[in-house]
Amino acid sequence: MPDPWESLQTTALLGTDRRPLPAPGPAAPYDGAVDRADPAAALLELAALETVRRRAGALPAPAAAPADRPAAEDPRPELPPAAARRLSLLLSTRGGNGVLANVGELLPQWLATARERGYRVPAASVPALLDAARARSELRPDAVALAGPLGRWLAERNADWRFVQRAAQEPVPAQEPVPAPDAAGTQDAAPAEGDHLWHEGLFAERVTHLTLLRRRDPAAGLALLRGTWPTERAEDRLLFLDALQEGLSLADEDFLEAALGDRSKNVRATAAELLSTLPGSALATRMAERARAAVRLSGHGTHLLVTPPASCDPAMQRDGIPPKSPTGRGERAWWFGEVIAAAPLSLWSGHTGLTPERLLALRVGDAIDETSSTWADDLREAWARAAVRQQDAGWARALLGPAPVPGPGRPARTTGAPAKLLAVLPPAERAAWTAAFIEAHGLGDSFQLLGACATPWTPPLSTAVVEALARAAASGAYPWSHSGVLGMTERALSPQSAEAVEALAAGAAPATAWGETFARLAGTLRFREAMLAELAA
């Protein structure tokens, strides 16, 4: 007998004009209650009735023999009652309500905070939490950690939550005793499970497993990757190499040097980039020699003279420099930028005896025509790429320049993509620089800078953003011209800013775009304030 649900699904996929409704039969005794005059409406009614029938008619599965083991004990404290109610609200709410933002977008912040506080969620909330994590992969690390042993136990019995079993488990909490090995030696199961995941898991799961293993034991992660490297696809090798950024050291150099000869150009380029972040690597030494030949200090020490590479020889190509520019730039400018970006930044102070600030202040000329400034932007941009790649805060600070100050006058010169340079600085310095930028230049170019700042934003940065929003409203600009920043403020603005935003809402004309925007933002900040206070209880 055909399954009524499958028949309904097939009709829905093909359309009632191409496939008639399933014929009435003993498997669908409710069919007589449906009017088939309108096939489309009838299909929906039949689907609703079949859904109820399937739920009501589900029979319990036979009990396993012997009786199923219970979930392991979770020693962590359960959420405070108010926080548990807040979680239920976050899991059940879809979209905003006009007074608040889409509170579902606050769920990641709630989960991260609850995990940081060491809580476990109530057992009754675990299924809904796992359903949310199934639909939104970015929630999974925190959701799986909060669900704990019960989440893993449930996942063994529900294929919809199989991602929980594949997620790498965190180390056992200190307060939880490590179980003694049983007769079957199950204490040694974790490494076997890890091997199983690496060899048989989905690609995304393998990348996650390798990344987490590198965090715990870089040598073990490298050995795992070595074992299967020759059989991996080129696109997979590329992302596996990215995972080596975790715990990268000179112990990885031999493997990466061998990857410079990979048949995939993307793999070769990634291996070269990783090696260039290791100042003591052989590749970094080779790039330093090329960089010294390309840039030198003039005899009087007043400017830098550039001699770009005349060709891209096979040795340069093996070190990850493509002979053809993918960006349309001139070939010599392209080769020059790639060499400088891959050379250790420590080279320049040792080579010239000057600090980054003094080097950046020098005029840049061509070695043949010293009056030309053709290479100034190329050199500065390559140094910026090197600062980001090598995570050099000193060079990033020098390239960004001092924090802007309000007032007339030409703004200080800042290298392109300042958000990437900003991300190299400590969080407090990032926030202070961005706050000064917003005070001087407003919100127009601040979206990426704000995205580089740690959340929640510091009170000074939050104040700068609120004041800039007030200026934007007073200037007659529309809220949607700052929609990106406004969306970010709902999740990142310090909750202590709620009072200032409420004052802006009260001062705005009623039923206006800015009045509604400020009222919604204030309501969301109060919601977040209560949410975080409940988790701190």
Coordinates of C-alpha atoms in Angstrom, one line a residue:
M1 CA 0.0 0.0 0.0
P2 CA 1.5 3.4 -1.0
D3 CA 2.4 5.8 1.8
P4 CA -0.2 8.6 1.8
W5 CA 2.4 11.2 2.9
E6 CA 4.7 10.3 0.0
S7 CA 1.8 10.5 -2.4
L8 CA 0.9 14.0 -1.1
Q9 CA 4.6 15.1 -1.3
T10 CA 4.8 13.9 -4.9
T11 CA 1.6 15.8 -5.9
A12 CA 2.9 19.0 -4.2
L13 CA 6.2 18.8 -6.0
L14 CA 4.6 18.2 -9.5
G15 CA 1.5 20.4 -9.0
T16 CA -2.1 19.3 -9.0
D17 CA -2.4 20.2 -12.7
R18 CA 0.2 17.5 -13.5
R19 CA -0.6 14.9 -10.9
P20 CA -4.1 14.3 -9.5
L21 CA -4.8 14.1 -5.8
P22 CA -4.2 10.7 -4.2
A23 CA -7.3 8.6 -4.5
P24 CA -9.3 7.9 -1.3
G25 CA -8.5 4.7 0.4
P26 CA -8.4 2.7 3.7
A27 CA -5.1 4.4 4.5
A28 CA -6.8 7.8 4.6
P29 CA -10.2 7.4 6.3
Y30 CA -10.4 11.1 6.9
D31 CA -10.5 11.8 3.1
G32 CA -14.3 12.1 2.9
A33 CA -14.1 15.2 5.0
V34 CA -12.2 17.1 2.3
D35 CA -13.9 18.9 -0.6
R36 CA -12.0 18.1 -3.8
A37 CA -13.6 20.8 -5.9
D38 CA -10.4 23.0 -5.5
P39 CA -7.5 20.5 -5.9
A40 CA -4.9 23.0 -4.5
A41 CA -6.9 23.7 -1.4
A42 CA -7.7 20.1 -1.0
L43 CA -4.0 19.2 -1.1
L44 CA -3.3 21.5 1.8
E45 CA -6.2 20.1 3.8
L46 CA -5.1 16.5 3.1
A47 CA -1.6 17.4 4.1
A48 CA -2.8 18.9 7.4
L49 CA -5.0 15.9 8.2
E50 CA -2.2 13.5 7.3
T51 CA 0.2 15.3 9.6
V52 CA -2.2 15.0 12.5
R53 CA -2.8 11.4 11.7
R54 CA 0.9 10.6 11.6
R55 CA 1.5 12.3 14.9
A56 CA -1.5 10.7 16.7
G57 CA -0.8 7.3 15.2
A58 CA 2.9 7.0 16.0
L59 CA 3.6 3.9 18.0
P60 CA 6.4 3.7 20.6
A61 CA 9.4 1.8 19.4
P62 CA 10.1 -1.4 21.2
A63 CA 12.3 -1.0 24.3
A64 CA 15.9 -1.9 23.8
A65 CA 17.1 -5.0 25.7
P66 CA 18.8 -4.5 28.0
A67 CA 17.3 -1.2 29.2
D68 CA 18.9 1.9 27.6
R69 CA 21.5 3.6 29.6
P70 CA 20.6 7.1 30.9
A71 CA 22.5 10.2 29.9
A72 CA 25.7 10.9 31.8
E73 CA 25.5 13.3 34.7
D74 CA 26.2 17.0 34.0
P75 CA 27.9 18.6 37.0
R76 CA 27.4 22.2 35.8
P77 CA 24.8 24.4 37.5
E78 CA 21.5 24.8 35.7
L79 CA 20.5 28.2 34.4
P80 CA 18.8 30.6 36.9
P81 CA 15.0 30.5 36.3
A82 CA 14.8 33.9 34.7
A83 CA 17.5 33.0 32.3
A84 CA 15.8 29.8 31.4
R85 CA 12.6 31.7 30.6
R86 CA 14.6 34.1 28.5
L87 CA 16.1 31.2 26.5
S88 CA 12.6 29.8 25.8
L89 CA 11.6 33.2 24.5
L90 CA 14.7 33.5 22.3
L91 CA 14.1 30.0 20.9
S92 CA 10.4 30.6 20.2
T93 CA 10.5 34.1 18.7
R94 CA 10.8 34.7 15.0
G95 CA 11.5 38.2 13.7
G96 CA 10.9 41.5 15.4
N97 CA 7.7 43.0 16.8
G98 CA 8.1 46.7 16.0
V99 CA 9.2 47.4 19.6
L100 CA 12.2 45.2 19.6
A101 CA 14.7 44.0 17.0
N102 CA 14.7 40.5 15.8
V103 CA 15.4 38.9 19.2
G104 CA 16.5 35.7 17.5
E105 CA 19.6 37.6 16.4
L106 CA 20.5 38.0 20.1
L107 CA 20.5 34.2 20.6
P108 CA 24.2 33.9 19.7
Q109 CA 25.2 36.4 22.3
W110 CA 23.0 34.7 24.9
L111 CA 24.5 31.3 24.2
A112 CA 28.1 32.6 24.2
T113 CA 27.5 34.3 27.6
A114 CA 25.8 31.3 29.2
R115 CA 28.6 29.1 28.0
E116 CA 31.2 31.5 29.4
R117 CA 29.4 31.4 32.8
G118 CA 29.6 27.6 32.9
Y119 CA 25.8 26.9 32.9
R120 CA 23.9 24.0 31.4
V121 CA 20.4 24.5 29.9
P122 CA 17.4 22.8 31.5
A123 CA 16.6 19.4 30.1
A124 CA 13.2 20.6 28.7
S125 CA 15.0 23.2 26.6
V126 CA 17.6 21.0 25.0
P127 CA 15.4 19.7 22.1
A128 CA 14.5 23.2 21.0
L129 CA 18.1 24.4 21.4
L130 CA 19.3 21.5 19.2
D131 CA 16.6 22.3 16.6
A132 CA 17.8 25.9 16.5
A133 CA 21.4 24.8 16.1
R134 CA 20.4 22.4 13.3
A135 CA 18.9 25.4 11.4
R136 CA 21.7 27.8 12.2
S137 CA 25.2 26.3 12.0
E138 CA 26.8 29.3 13.6
L139 CA 25.0 28.4 16.9
R140 CA 26.3 24.8 17.0
P141 CA 29.6 25.2 19.0
D142 CA 27.9 27.0 21.9
A143 CA 24.6 25.0 21.7
V144 CA 26.4 21.6 21.8
A145 CA 28.5 22.8 24.7
L146 CA 25.5 24.0 26.7
A147 CA 23.4 20.9 25.9
G148 CA 26.2 18.8 27.3
P149 CA 25.9 15.0 27.9
L150 CA 22.1 15.1 27.5
G151 CA 22.5 16.7 24.1
R152 CA 24.8 14.0 23.0
W153 CA 22.5 11.3 24.4
L154 CA 19.5 12.7 22.6
A155 CA 21.5 13.0 19.3
E156 CA 22.3 9.3 19.4
R157 CA 18.5 8.8 19.2
N158 CA 17.5 11.4 16.7
A159 CA 19.2 11.6 13.2
D160 CA 18.2 15.3 12.9
W161 CA 20.7 16.1 15.5
R162 CA 23.6 14.0 14.2
F163 CA 25.8 17.2 14.0
V164 CA 26.1 16.9 17.8
Q165 CA 27.8 13.6 17.6
R166 CA 30.2 14.8 15.0
A167 CA 31.1 18.0 16.9
A168 CA 34.4 17.7 18.7
Q169 CA 33.8 17.5 22.5
E170 CA 35.4 19.9 24.8
P171 CA 37.8 18.7 27.6
V172 CA 36.0 17.2 30.6
P173 CA 35.4 20.0 33.2
A174 CA 37.8 19.9 36.2
Q175 CA 34.9 19.2 38.6
E176 CA 33.8 16.1 36.7
P177 CA 35.8 13.0 37.5
V178 CA 37.3 11.2 34.5
P179 CA 35.5 7.8 34.3
A180 CA 37.6 4.7 35.0
P181 CA 38.1 2.4 32.0
D182 CA 35.6 -0.4 31.9
A183 CA 36.2 -4.0 30.9
A184 CA 35.9 -3.0 27.2
G185 CA 38.4 -0.2 27.6
T186 CA 35.9 2.5 26.6
Q187 CA 38.0 5.2 28.2
D188 CA 40.2 5.1 25.0
A189 CA 37.2 5.6 22.8
A190 CA 37.8 9.3 22.2
P191 CA 40.9 8.9 19.9
A192 CA 39.1 6.2 18.0
E193 CA 36.1 8.4 17.6
G194 CA 38.4 11.2 16.4
D195 CA 40.0 8.9 13.8
H196 CA 36.5 7.8 12.7
L197 CA 35.4 11.4 12.2
W198 CA 38.6 12.3 10.3
H199 CA 38.3 9.4 7.9
E200 CA 34.5 9.2 7.5
G201 CA 33.0 12.5 8.5
L202 CA 31.7 15.3 6.3
F203 CA 34.2 17.8 4.9
A204 CA 33.1 20.6 7.2
E205 CA 33.3 18.2 10.2
R206 CA 36.8 17.2 9.2
V207 CA 38.0 20.8 9.0
T208 CA 36.5 21.5 12.4
H209 CA 38.1 18.4 13.9
L210 CA 41.5 19.3 12.5
T211 CA 41.2 22.9 13.7
L212 CA 40.3 21.9 17.3
L213 CA 43.0 19.3 17.3
R214 CA 45.6 21.8 16.2
R215 CA 44.5 24.0 19.2
R216 CA 45.1 21.2 21.6
D217 CA 48.0 19.4 20.0
P218 CA 49.5 21.0 16.9
A219 CA 51.9 18.1 16.3
A220 CA 49.1 15.6 16.4
G221 CA 47.0 17.7 14.0
L222 CA 49.9 17.9 11.5
A223 CA 50.5 14.1 11.8
L224 CA 46.8 13.5 11.1
L225 CA 46.9 15.7 8.0
R226 CA 50.1 14.1 6.7
G227 CA 48.5 10.7 6.8
T228 CA 45.8 11.5 4.3
W229 CA 47.3 14.5 2.4
P230 CA 48.2 12.6 -0.8
T231 CA 44.7 11.4 -1.3
E232 CA 42.8 14.6 -0.5
R233 CA 41.2 16.7 -3.3
A234 CA 42.8 20.0 -4.1
E235 CA 39.9 22.1 -2.8
D236 CA 40.0 20.1 0.4
R237 CA 43.8 20.5 0.8
L238 CA 43.4 24.2 0.5
L239 CA 41.1 24.5 3.6
F240 CA 43.0 21.9 5.5
L241 CA 46.1 24.2 5.1
D242 CA 44.1 27.1 6.4
A243 CA 43.5 25.0 9.6
L244 CA 47.2 24.9 10.2
Q245 CA 47.1 28.6 11.2
E246 CA 46.1 27.2 14.6
G247 CA 49.4 26.6 16.4
L248 CA 51.5 27.4 13.4
S249 CA 55.2 27.1 14.1
L250 CA 58.5 26.2 12.5
A251 CA 57.6 22.6 13.2
D252 CA 55.2 22.9 10.3
E253 CA 57.9 24.3 7.9
D254 CA 58.9 21.1 6.2
F255 CA 55.4 20.2 5.4
L256 CA 54.6 23.6 4.1
E257 CA 57.8 23.7 2.0
A258 CA 56.7 20.5 0.4
A259 CA 53.3 22.0 -0.3
L260 CA 55.0 24.7 -2.4
G261 CA 55.3 22.1 -5.0
D262 CA 51.7 21.1 -4.9
R263 CA 49.9 20.7 -8.2
S264 CA 47.2 23.2 -7.2
K265 CA 48.2 26.9 -7.5
N266 CA 45.8 27.9 -4.7
V267 CA 47.4 25.3 -2.3
R268 CA 50.9 26.6 -3.3
A269 CA 49.8 30.2 -2.6
T270 CA 48.3 29.4 0.8
A271 CA 51.4 27.4 1.8
A272 CA 53.6 30.4 0.8
E273 CA 51.4 32.8 2.8
L274 CA 51.6 30.6 5.9
L275 CA 55.4 30.3 5.6
S276 CA 55.7 34.1 5.2
T277 CA 54.1 34.5 8.7
L278 CA 57.0 32.5 10.2
P279 CA 59.9 35.0 10.3
G280 CA 62.5 32.3 10.7
S281 CA 61.3 30.2 7.8
A282 CA 63.5 29.6 4.7
L283 CA 60.8 31.3 2.5
A284 CA 60.8 34.4 4.7
T285 CA 64.6 34.5 4.4
R286 CA 64.4 34.2 0.6
M287 CA 61.8 37.0 0.5
A288 CA 63.9 39.2 2.7
E289 CA 66.8 38.9 0.3
R290 CA 64.5 39.9 -2.6
A291 CA 63.0 42.8 -0.6
R292 CA 66.5 44.2 0.3
A293 CA 67.2 44.2 -3.5
A294 CA 63.9 46.0 -4.2
V295 CA 64.0 48.8 -1.6
R296 CA 67.0 50.6 -0.2
L297 CA 67.7 53.9 1.7
S298 CA 69.1 56.7 -0.3
G299 CA 72.7 57.8 0.3
H300 CA 71.5 60.9 2.3
G301 CA 68.8 58.9 4.2
T302 CA 66.1 61.2 2.9
H303 CA 64.0 58.8 0.9
L304 CA 63.6 55.2 -0.1
L305 CA 64.6 54.0 -3.6
V306 CA 62.6 51.2 -5.3
T307 CA 63.9 48.8 -7.9
P308 CA 61.0 46.4 -8.6
P309 CA 61.8 42.8 -9.8
A310 CA 62.5 42.7 -13.5
S311 CA 61.0 39.2 -13.9
C312 CA 59.3 36.5 -12.0
D313 CA 61.8 33.7 -12.1
P314 CA 61.0 30.0 -11.3
A315 CA 62.2 30.4 -7.7
M316 CA 59.8 33.3 -7.1
Q317 CA 57.0 31.3 -8.6
R318 CA 57.7 28.3 -6.4
D319 CA 57.5 30.7 -3.4
G320 CA 54.0 31.6 -4.3
I321 CA 54.3 34.6 -6.6
P322 CA 52.2 34.1 -9.8
P323 CA 53.8 35.5 -12.9
K324 CA 50.6 37.1 -14.0
S325 CA 48.7 39.6 -11.9
P326 CA 45.1 38.5 -11.2
T327 CA 44.2 42.1 -10.4
G328 CA 45.2 43.8 -13.7
R329 CA 48.1 45.7 -12.2
G330 CA 51.4 46.0 -14.0
E331 CA 53.5 42.9 -13.7
R332 CA 56.5 44.6 -12.0
A333 CA 54.2 46.4 -9.5
W334 CA 52.5 43.0 -8.8
W335 CA 55.8 41.2 -8.2
F336 CA 57.1 44.0 -6.1
G337 CA 54.0 44.0 -3.8
E338 CA 54.1 40.3 -3.4
V339 CA 57.7 40.3 -2.4
I340 CA 57.3 43.1 0.2
A341 CA 54.1 41.6 1.6
A342 CA 55.9 38.3 2.2
A343 CA 59.1 39.7 3.7
P344 CA 59.5 39.9 7.5
L345 CA 58.7 43.4 8.8
S346 CA 61.6 43.1 11.2
L347 CA 63.9 43.4 8.1
W348 CA 63.2 47.1 7.6
S349 CA 64.3 48.4 10.9
G350 CA 67.4 46.2 10.8
H351 CA 68.1 47.2 7.2
T352 CA 67.7 50.9 7.6
G353 CA 67.9 51.5 11.4
L354 CA 64.6 53.4 11.3
T355 CA 61.3 52.9 13.1
P356 CA 58.1 52.1 11.2
E357 CA 56.9 55.7 11.7
R358 CA 60.1 57.2 10.3
L359 CA 60.1 54.8 7.4
L360 CA 56.5 55.7 6.5
A361 CA 57.4 59.4 6.6
L362 CA 60.1 59.1 4.0
R363 CA 59.6 60.0 0.4
V364 CA 59.6 57.0 -2.0
G365 CA 61.2 57.3 -5.4
D366 CA 62.3 55.2 -8.3
A367 CA 65.9 54.0 -8.2
I368 CA 66.3 55.4 -11.7
D369 CA 64.2 58.6 -11.3
E370 CA 64.4 59.6 -7.7
T371 CA 61.9 62.4 -8.2
S372 CA 59.2 59.9 -9.1
S373 CA 56.7 58.8 -6.4
T374 CA 55.3 55.9 -8.5
W375 CA 56.0 53.3 -5.9
A376 CA 54.8 55.0 -2.7
D377 CA 51.3 53.6 -2.7
D378 CA 52.5 50.1 -3.7
L379 CA 55.1 50.0 -0.9
R380 CA 52.6 51.2 1.7
E381 CA 49.9 48.8 0.6
A382 CA 52.4 45.9 0.7
W383 CA 53.6 46.8 4.2
A384 CA 49.9 46.9 5.3
R385 CA 49.4 43.4 4.0
A386 CA 52.5 42.2 5.8
A387 CA 51.4 43.8 9.0
V388 CA 48.0 42.0 8.9
R389 CA 49.6 38.7 7.8
Q390 CA 52.3 38.8 10.5
Q391 CA 50.0 40.4 13.1
D392 CA 52.5 43.1 13.8
A393 CA 50.8 45.7 16.1
G394 CA 53.6 48.2 15.8
W395 CA 53.5 48.4 12.1
A396 CA 49.7 48.3 12.1
R397 CA 49.7 51.3 14.5
A398 CA 52.1 53.2 12.3
L399 CA 50.2 52.5 9.1
L400 CA 46.9 53.6 10.7
G401 CA 48.4 56.8 12.0
P402 CA 47.2 58.6 15.2
A403 CA 43.6 58.5 16.1
P404 CA 41.7 61.2 14.1
V405 CA 40.7 64.4 15.9
P406 CA 37.6 66.4 15.1
G407 CA 38.0 69.7 13.4
P408 CA 38.9 71.2 10.1
G409 CA 42.0 70.2 8.2
R410 CA 43.1 67.3 6.0
P411 CA 42.7 64.0 7.7
A412 CA 45.8 62.0 8.4
R413 CA 46.8 59.5 5.7
T414 CA 45.6 56.0 6.4
T415 CA 46.4 53.0 4.3
G416 CA 43.5 51.3 2.5
A417 CA 41.5 48.6 4.4
P418 CA 42.1 50.2 7.8
A419 CA 39.7 47.7 9.4
K420 CA 42.1 44.8 8.8
L421 CA 45.0 46.8 10.3
L422 CA 42.7 47.8 13.2
A423 CA 42.0 44.1 13.9
V424 CA 45.7 43.6 14.7
L425 CA 45.6 46.0 17.6
P426 CA 44.5 45.1 21.2
P427 CA 40.7 45.4 21.7
A428 CA 40.8 48.5 23.8
E429 CA 43.0 50.4 21.3
R430 CA 40.7 49.3 18.5
A431 CA 37.7 50.7 20.3
A432 CA 39.4 54.0 21.1
W433 CA 40.7 54.5 17.6
T434 CA 37.3 53.8 16.1
A435 CA 35.5 56.1 18.6
A436 CA 37.9 58.9 17.6
F437 CA 37.3 58.2 13.9
I438 CA 33.5 58.4 14.3
E439 CA 33.8 61.6 16.4
A440 CA 35.8 63.2 13.5
H441 CA 34.2 61.7 10.4
G442 CA 30.7 60.4 11.5
L443 CA 29.3 57.0 10.6
G444 CA 29.7 57.1 6.8
D445 CA 32.9 55.0 6.6
S446 CA 32.7 53.3 10.0
F447 CA 30.8 50.1 9.3
Q448 CA 33.9 47.9 8.7
L449 CA 35.8 49.6 11.5
L450 CA 33.0 48.9 14.0
G451 CA 32.9 45.3 12.7
A452 CA 36.6 44.9 13.8
C453 CA 35.8 46.0 17.4
A454 CA 35.1 43.5 20.1
T455 CA 31.5 43.3 21.4
P456 CA 29.9 44.6 23.4
W457 CA 31.4 47.9 22.5
T458 CA 33.2 49.9 25.2
P459 CA 31.2 52.8 26.8
P460 CA 33.3 55.5 25.0
L461 CA 32.8 53.8 21.6
S462 CA 29.1 53.3 22.3
T463 CA 28.8 57.0 23.3
A464 CA 30.5 58.0 20.1
V465 CA 28.1 55.9 18.0
V466 CA 25.0 57.2 19.8
E467 CA 26.1 60.9 19.4
A468 CA 26.9 60.2 15.7
L469 CA 23.4 58.8 15.3
A470 CA 21.9 61.9 16.9
R471 CA 23.9 64.1 14.5
A472 CA 22.7 62.1 11.6
A473 CA 19.1 62.5 12.7
A474 CA 19.5 66.2 13.2
S475 CA 21.0 66.6 9.7
G476 CA 17.9 65.2 8.0
A477 CA 19.5 61.9 6.9
Y478 CA 17.3 58.9 6.7
P479 CA 17.8 56.0 9.1
W480 CA 18.1 53.5 6.3
S481 CA 21.2 55.3 5.0
H482 CA 22.9 53.9 8.2
S483 CA 21.0 50.6 8.2
G484 CA 24.2 48.5 8.5
V485 CA 25.5 50.4 11.5
L486 CA 22.0 50.4 13.1
G487 CA 21.7 46.6 12.7
M488 CA 25.1 46.3 14.4
T489 CA 24.2 48.6 17.3
E490 CA 21.3 46.3 18.3
R491 CA 23.7 43.5 19.0
A492 CA 26.9 45.4 20.0
L493 CA 26.0 48.7 21.6
S494 CA 26.7 48.8 25.4
P495 CA 23.4 48.2 27.2
Q496 CA 24.4 51.2 29.4
S497 CA 23.6 53.4 26.4
A498 CA 19.9 52.6 26.7
E499 CA 19.1 55.8 28.7
A500 CA 20.8 58.1 26.1
V501 CA 18.9 56.3 23.3
E502 CA 15.6 56.6 25.1
A503 CA 16.3 60.4 25.4
L504 CA 16.8 60.6 21.6
A505 CA 13.5 58.7 21.1
A506 CA 11.7 61.0 23.4
G507 CA 13.1 64.1 21.7
A508 CA 12.2 62.9 18.2
A509 CA 9.0 63.8 16.5
P510 CA 6.4 61.0 17.1
A511 CA 5.7 58.5 14.4
T512 CA 8.8 59.5 12.5
A513 CA 11.4 57.2 11.1
W514 CA 14.1 58.3 13.5
G515 CA 11.6 58.2 16.5
E516 CA 10.7 54.6 15.7
T517 CA 14.3 53.7 15.1
F518 CA 15.5 55.1 18.4
A519 CA 12.5 53.6 20.3
R520 CA 13.2 50.1 18.8
L521 CA 16.9 50.4 19.6
A522 CA 16.2 51.5 23.2
G523 CA 13.8 48.6 23.7
T524 CA 16.4 46.1 22.3
L525 CA 19.1 47.5 24.6
R526 CA 16.8 47.1 27.7
F527 CA 16.1 43.6 26.6
R528 CA 19.9 42.8 26.3
E529 CA 20.5 44.5 29.6
A530 CA 18.0 42.3 31.4
M531 CA 19.2 39.2 29.4
L532 CA 22.8 39.7 30.6
A533 CA 21.8 40.5 34.1
E534 CA 19.9 37.3 34.4
L535 CA 23.0 35.3 33.4
A536 CA 25.1 37.2 35.9
A537 CA 22.8 36.2 38.8

